[in-house]
Coordinates of C-alpha atoms and ligand atoms in Angstrom, one line a residue:
M1 CA 1.6 -16.0 -11.5
K2 CA 4.0 -13.4 -12.9
I3 CA 6.6 -11.8 -10.6
I4 CA 8.2 -8.5 -11.5
R5 CA 11.3 -7.6 -9.5
A6 CA 11.8 -3.9 -8.9
K7 CA 14.9 -2.3 -7.5
D8 CA 13.3 -0.2 -4.8
Y9 CA 10.0 1.5 -3.8
K10 CA 10.1 4.1 -6.6
D11 CA 10.8 1.4 -9.2
M12 CA 8.0 -0.8 -7.8
S13 CA 5.6 2.2 -8.0
R14 CA 6.6 3.0 -11.6
K15 CA 6.2 -0.6 -12.7
A16 CA 2.8 -1.0 -11.0
A17 CA 1.7 2.4 -12.5
N18 CA 2.8 1.2 -15.9
I19 CA 0.5 -1.8 -15.7
I20 CA -2.4 0.3 -14.5
S21 CA -1.9 3.0 -17.1
A22 CA -1.6 0.3 -19.8
Q23 CA -5.0 -1.0 -18.7
V24 CA -6.6 2.5 -18.9
I25 CA -5.1 3.2 -22.3
M26 CA -6.2 -0.2 -23.7
K27 CA -9.7 0.1 -22.2
P28 CA -10.5 3.8 -21.3
N29 CA -13.8 2.8 -19.6
C30 CA -12.3 0.1 -17.5
V31 CA -13.2 -0.7 -13.9
L32 CA -10.2 -0.4 -11.6
G33 CA -10.3 -2.0 -8.2
L34 CA -8.2 0.2 -5.9
A35 CA -6.5 -0.3 -2.5
T36 CA -5.4 1.8 0.4
G37 CA -2.4 1.3 2.7
G38 CA 1.1 2.9 2.5
T39 CA 2.3 0.6 -0.4
P40 CA 0.2 1.9 -3.3
V41 CA 0.8 5.6 -2.5
G42 CA 3.8 5.8 -4.8
T43 CA 1.8 4.1 -7.5
Y44 CA -0.9 6.7 -7.3
Q45 CA 1.8 9.5 -7.3
Q46 CA 3.2 8.1 -10.5
L47 CA -0.2 7.9 -12.1
I48 CA -0.9 11.5 -11.1
D49 CA 2.4 12.6 -12.7
W50 CA 1.6 10.8 -16.0
Y51 CA -1.9 12.3 -15.9
N52 CA -0.4 15.8 -15.5
K53 CA 1.9 15.1 -18.5
G54 CA -1.2 14.1 -20.5
D55 CA -0.2 10.5 -20.8
V56 CA -3.2 8.9 -19.2
D57 CA -6.8 10.0 -19.0
F58 CA -9.2 8.7 -16.2
S59 CA -12.3 10.5 -17.4
E60 CA -14.1 7.3 -18.4
V61 CA -12.7 5.0 -15.6
T62 CA -14.9 3.6 -12.9
T63 CA -13.3 2.7 -9.5
V64 CA -14.4 0.3 -6.8
N65 CA -12.3 0.3 -3.6
L66 CA -11.6 -2.8 -1.6
D67 CA -12.7 -1.7 1.8
E68 CA -13.8 0.9 4.3
Y69 CA -13.8 1.2 8.1
R70 CA -17.3 0.6 9.5
G71 CA -18.6 3.6 11.5
L72 CA -16.3 6.2 10.0
P73 CA -18.0 9.0 8.0
R74 CA -16.4 9.9 4.7
E75 CA -15.3 13.3 6.0
N76 CA -13.2 11.6 8.7
P77 CA -9.6 12.2 7.5
Q78 CA -8.8 8.5 8.3
S79 CA -11.6 7.1 6.2
Y80 CA -10.5 5.3 3.1
W81 CA -12.8 7.6 1.2
S82 CA -10.6 10.5 2.4
F83 CA -7.4 8.5 1.8
M84 CA -8.4 7.9 -1.8
H85 CA -9.3 11.5 -2.5
D86 CA -6.2 12.9 -0.8
N87 CA -3.8 10.4 -2.5
F88 CA -5.4 10.0 -5.9
F89 CA -8.9 11.1 -6.9
D90 CA -8.5 14.8 -6.2
H91 CA -5.5 15.0 -8.5
V92 CA -6.8 13.3 -11.6
N93 CA -9.8 13.8 -13.9
I94 CA -11.9 10.9 -12.5
D95 CA -15.6 11.5 -12.6
P96 CA -16.9 11.6 -9.0
A97 CA -20.0 9.7 -10.0
R98 CA -17.9 6.7 -11.0
I99 CA -16.1 6.5 -7.7
N100 CA -17.3 3.7 -5.4
L101 CA -16.4 2.6 -1.9
P102 CA -18.3 0.8 0.8
D103 CA -20.3 3.2 2.9
G104 CA -18.9 3.0 6.5
T105 CA -21.8 5.0 7.9
N106 CA -24.4 2.4 6.9
L107 CA -24.3 0.4 10.0
D108 CA -26.7 -2.2 8.6
A109 CA -23.9 -4.5 7.5
A110 CA -26.1 -6.9 5.5
A111 CA -27.7 -4.1 3.5
E112 CA -24.4 -2.3 2.8
C113 CA -22.6 -5.5 1.8
K114 CA -25.4 -6.4 -0.6
R115 CA -25.5 -2.9 -2.0
Y116 CA -21.7 -3.0 -2.6
D117 CA -21.8 -6.4 -4.3
E118 CA -24.6 -5.0 -6.6
V119 CA -22.4 -2.0 -7.4
I120 CA -19.5 -4.3 -8.5
H121 CA -21.9 -6.5 -10.5
N122 CA -23.6 -3.5 -12.1
V123 CA -20.4 -2.0 -13.4
G124 CA -19.6 -5.3 -15.1
G125 CA -17.0 -6.6 -12.6
I126 CA -13.4 -5.5 -12.1
D127 CA -10.9 -5.3 -15.0
L128 CA -7.8 -4.8 -12.8
Q129 CA -7.7 -5.1 -9.0
L130 CA -4.7 -3.4 -7.2
L131 CA -3.8 -5.0 -3.9
G132 CA -1.3 -4.5 -1.0
I133 CA -0.7 -7.2 1.5
G134 CA -0.9 -7.2 5.3
H135 CA 1.8 -8.8 7.4
D136 CA -0.5 -11.7 8.2
G137 CA -1.3 -12.1 4.5
H138 CA -4.6 -10.2 4.5
I139 CA -5.8 -8.6 1.3
G140 CA -8.4 -5.9 1.5
F141 CA -9.5 -6.7 5.1
N142 CA -9.8 -10.4 4.5
E143 CA -8.1 -11.6 7.6
P144 CA -6.6 -15.1 8.2
G145 CA -9.4 -17.6 8.2
A146 CA -11.7 -15.6 5.9
A147 CA -13.7 -18.0 3.7
F148 CA -12.5 -17.9 0.0
E149 CA -16.1 -17.9 -1.2
L150 CA -17.3 -14.6 0.4
G151 CA -18.4 -11.5 -1.4
T152 CA -18.5 -8.1 0.5
H153 CA -18.8 -8.7 4.2
C154 CA -18.2 -7.1 7.6
V155 CA -15.1 -8.2 9.4
D156 CA -13.6 -7.8 12.9
L157 CA -10.1 -6.6 12.4
T158 CA -7.3 -8.6 14.0
Q159 CA -5.2 -7.1 16.8
E160 CA -2.2 -7.2 14.4
T161 CA -4.1 -5.2 11.7
I162 CA -5.3 -2.7 14.3
E163 CA -1.7 -2.3 15.5
A164 CA -0.4 -2.0 12.0
N165 CA -2.9 0.7 11.1
K166 CA -2.7 2.8 14.2
R167 CA 0.1 4.9 12.5
F168 CA -2.8 6.5 10.6
F169 CA -4.6 7.3 13.8
D170 CA -2.0 9.3 15.7
G171 CA -0.5 6.0 16.9
N172 CA -3.6 5.6 19.2
V173 CA -4.9 2.0 19.0
D174 CA -8.2 3.1 20.6
L175 CA -9.0 5.4 17.7
V176 CA -8.7 2.6 15.1
P177 CA -12.1 1.3 14.1
K178 CA -12.5 -2.4 15.1
Q179 CA -14.6 -3.4 12.1
A180 CA -14.6 -2.9 8.4
Y181 CA -16.5 -3.7 5.2
T182 CA -14.4 -5.5 2.7
M183 CA -14.7 -6.9 -0.7
G184 CA -14.4 -10.7 -0.3
I185 CA -11.9 -13.0 -1.8
K186 CA -14.5 -14.4 -4.2
T187 CA -14.9 -10.9 -5.7
I188 CA -11.2 -10.3 -5.8
M189 CA -10.7 -13.6 -7.6
Q190 CA -13.3 -12.7 -10.1
A191 CA -11.3 -9.6 -11.2
R192 CA -9.9 -10.2 -14.7
K193 CA -6.4 -9.1 -13.6
V194 CA -4.9 -8.8 -10.2
L195 CA -1.8 -6.7 -9.4
L196 CA -0.3 -6.9 -5.9
V197 CA 2.4 -4.5 -4.8
A198 CA 4.8 -5.1 -1.9
N199 CA 7.9 -3.4 -0.6
G200 CA 10.3 -3.5 2.3
A201 CA 12.0 -6.3 4.3
G202 CA 8.9 -6.5 6.6
K203 CA 6.9 -8.1 3.8
A204 CA 9.6 -10.6 2.7
E205 CA 8.4 -13.4 5.0
I206 CA 4.7 -13.1 4.1
I207 CA 5.5 -12.9 0.4
K208 CA 7.3 -16.2 0.6
K209 CA 4.5 -17.8 2.6
A210 CA 1.7 -16.5 0.5
F211 CA 3.1 -17.3 -3.0
F212 CA 5.5 -20.2 -2.3
G213 CA 3.5 -21.9 0.4
P214 CA 0.2 -23.8 0.5
V215 CA -3.0 -22.2 -0.6
T216 CA -4.9 -21.8 2.6
P217 CA -7.5 -19.4 4.2
E218 CA -5.0 -19.0 7.0
V219 CA -2.9 -16.9 4.5
P220 CA -5.7 -15.1 2.5
A221 CA -3.3 -13.8 -0.3
S222 CA -2.2 -17.4 -1.1
I223 CA -5.4 -17.9 -3.1
L224 CA -3.9 -15.6 -5.7
Q225 CA -1.6 -18.4 -6.8
M226 CA -4.8 -19.8 -8.5
H227 CA -5.7 -16.6 -10.3
P228 CA -5.2 -16.9 -14.1
D229 CA -3.8 -13.4 -14.4
F230 CA -2.0 -12.4 -11.3
T231 CA 1.1 -10.2 -11.2
L232 CA 3.2 -9.5 -8.1
V233 CA 5.4 -6.4 -8.3
G234 CA 7.8 -6.2 -5.4
D235 CA 11.0 -4.4 -4.5
A236 CA 14.3 -6.2 -3.8
E237 CA 13.6 -6.4 -0.1
A238 CA 10.1 -7.7 -0.3
L239 CA 11.3 -10.4 -2.8
S240 CA 14.5 -11.2 -0.9
L241 CA 13.3 -14.6 0.3
I242 CA 12.0 -16.0 -3.0
Ligands
LIG1 C1 -4.7 -2.3 5.3 C2 -5.5 -2.3 4.0 C3 -5.0 -3.3 3.0 C4 -3.5 -3.1 2.9 C5 -2.8 -3.3 4.2 C6 -1.3 -3.2 4.1 O1 -5.0 -3.3 6.2 N1 -6.9 -2.6 4.3 O2 -5.6 -3.1 1.8 O3 -3.0 -4.0 1.9 O4 -3.3 -2.3 5.1 O5 -0.9 -1.8 4.2 P1 0.5 -1.3 3.8 O6 0.6 -1.2 2.3 O7 0.5 0.1 4.5 O8 1.5 -2.2 4.4

């Protein structure tokens, strides 16, 4: 495990974007595993900036996103499909045919999860997986207790996650979908590199617990301690307890 200390959010975003752009420069046809949430937004902005300056080219990159709300159509502004297009895909030269997310409108969970695992397999696995972390240690939507050996599966979101995500739904808990399709921990652990970004004092406790506590399904991110190429980039606040 490598820990990179950043001064603040901007610095964290630049450091994370540097790692991602290095991956794309070294392997232009790489597979990037991407994440939603507030934390990676600055990382995407930095990548867009470097793309606009001609420093990084996404034309051959394939992406697979971690998760999607079950039941939300792509066009819904709160879908992760919309989030990724608004915050990243629409601003760089990524080929739309190489963008992959779970399909929230396929309500046949078994079929959709199988399809998504095949997508990841068929693109040759993930070269670099970007992650945020939930306050309860969830990665993607792998909530506490999620089995480490799962591939893509359908999850019931915890009340804490629903509460944390209501800010994206006009603060209305009733509008937050209660289920999601998520890449499993097994798939995340099979990524050749994993990069987790964290910022703010609110993440300090879980960062300490996940990366300096026991490896346990009760703290899903803790499994990353076992990953052979795992980098944590955090700002001073998020890393303040370690
Ligand atoms: C959601 C996403 C996760 C993300 C988490 C934390 O639950 N499914 O991938 O890591 O939120 O979000 P934030 O970065 O906004 O704290």
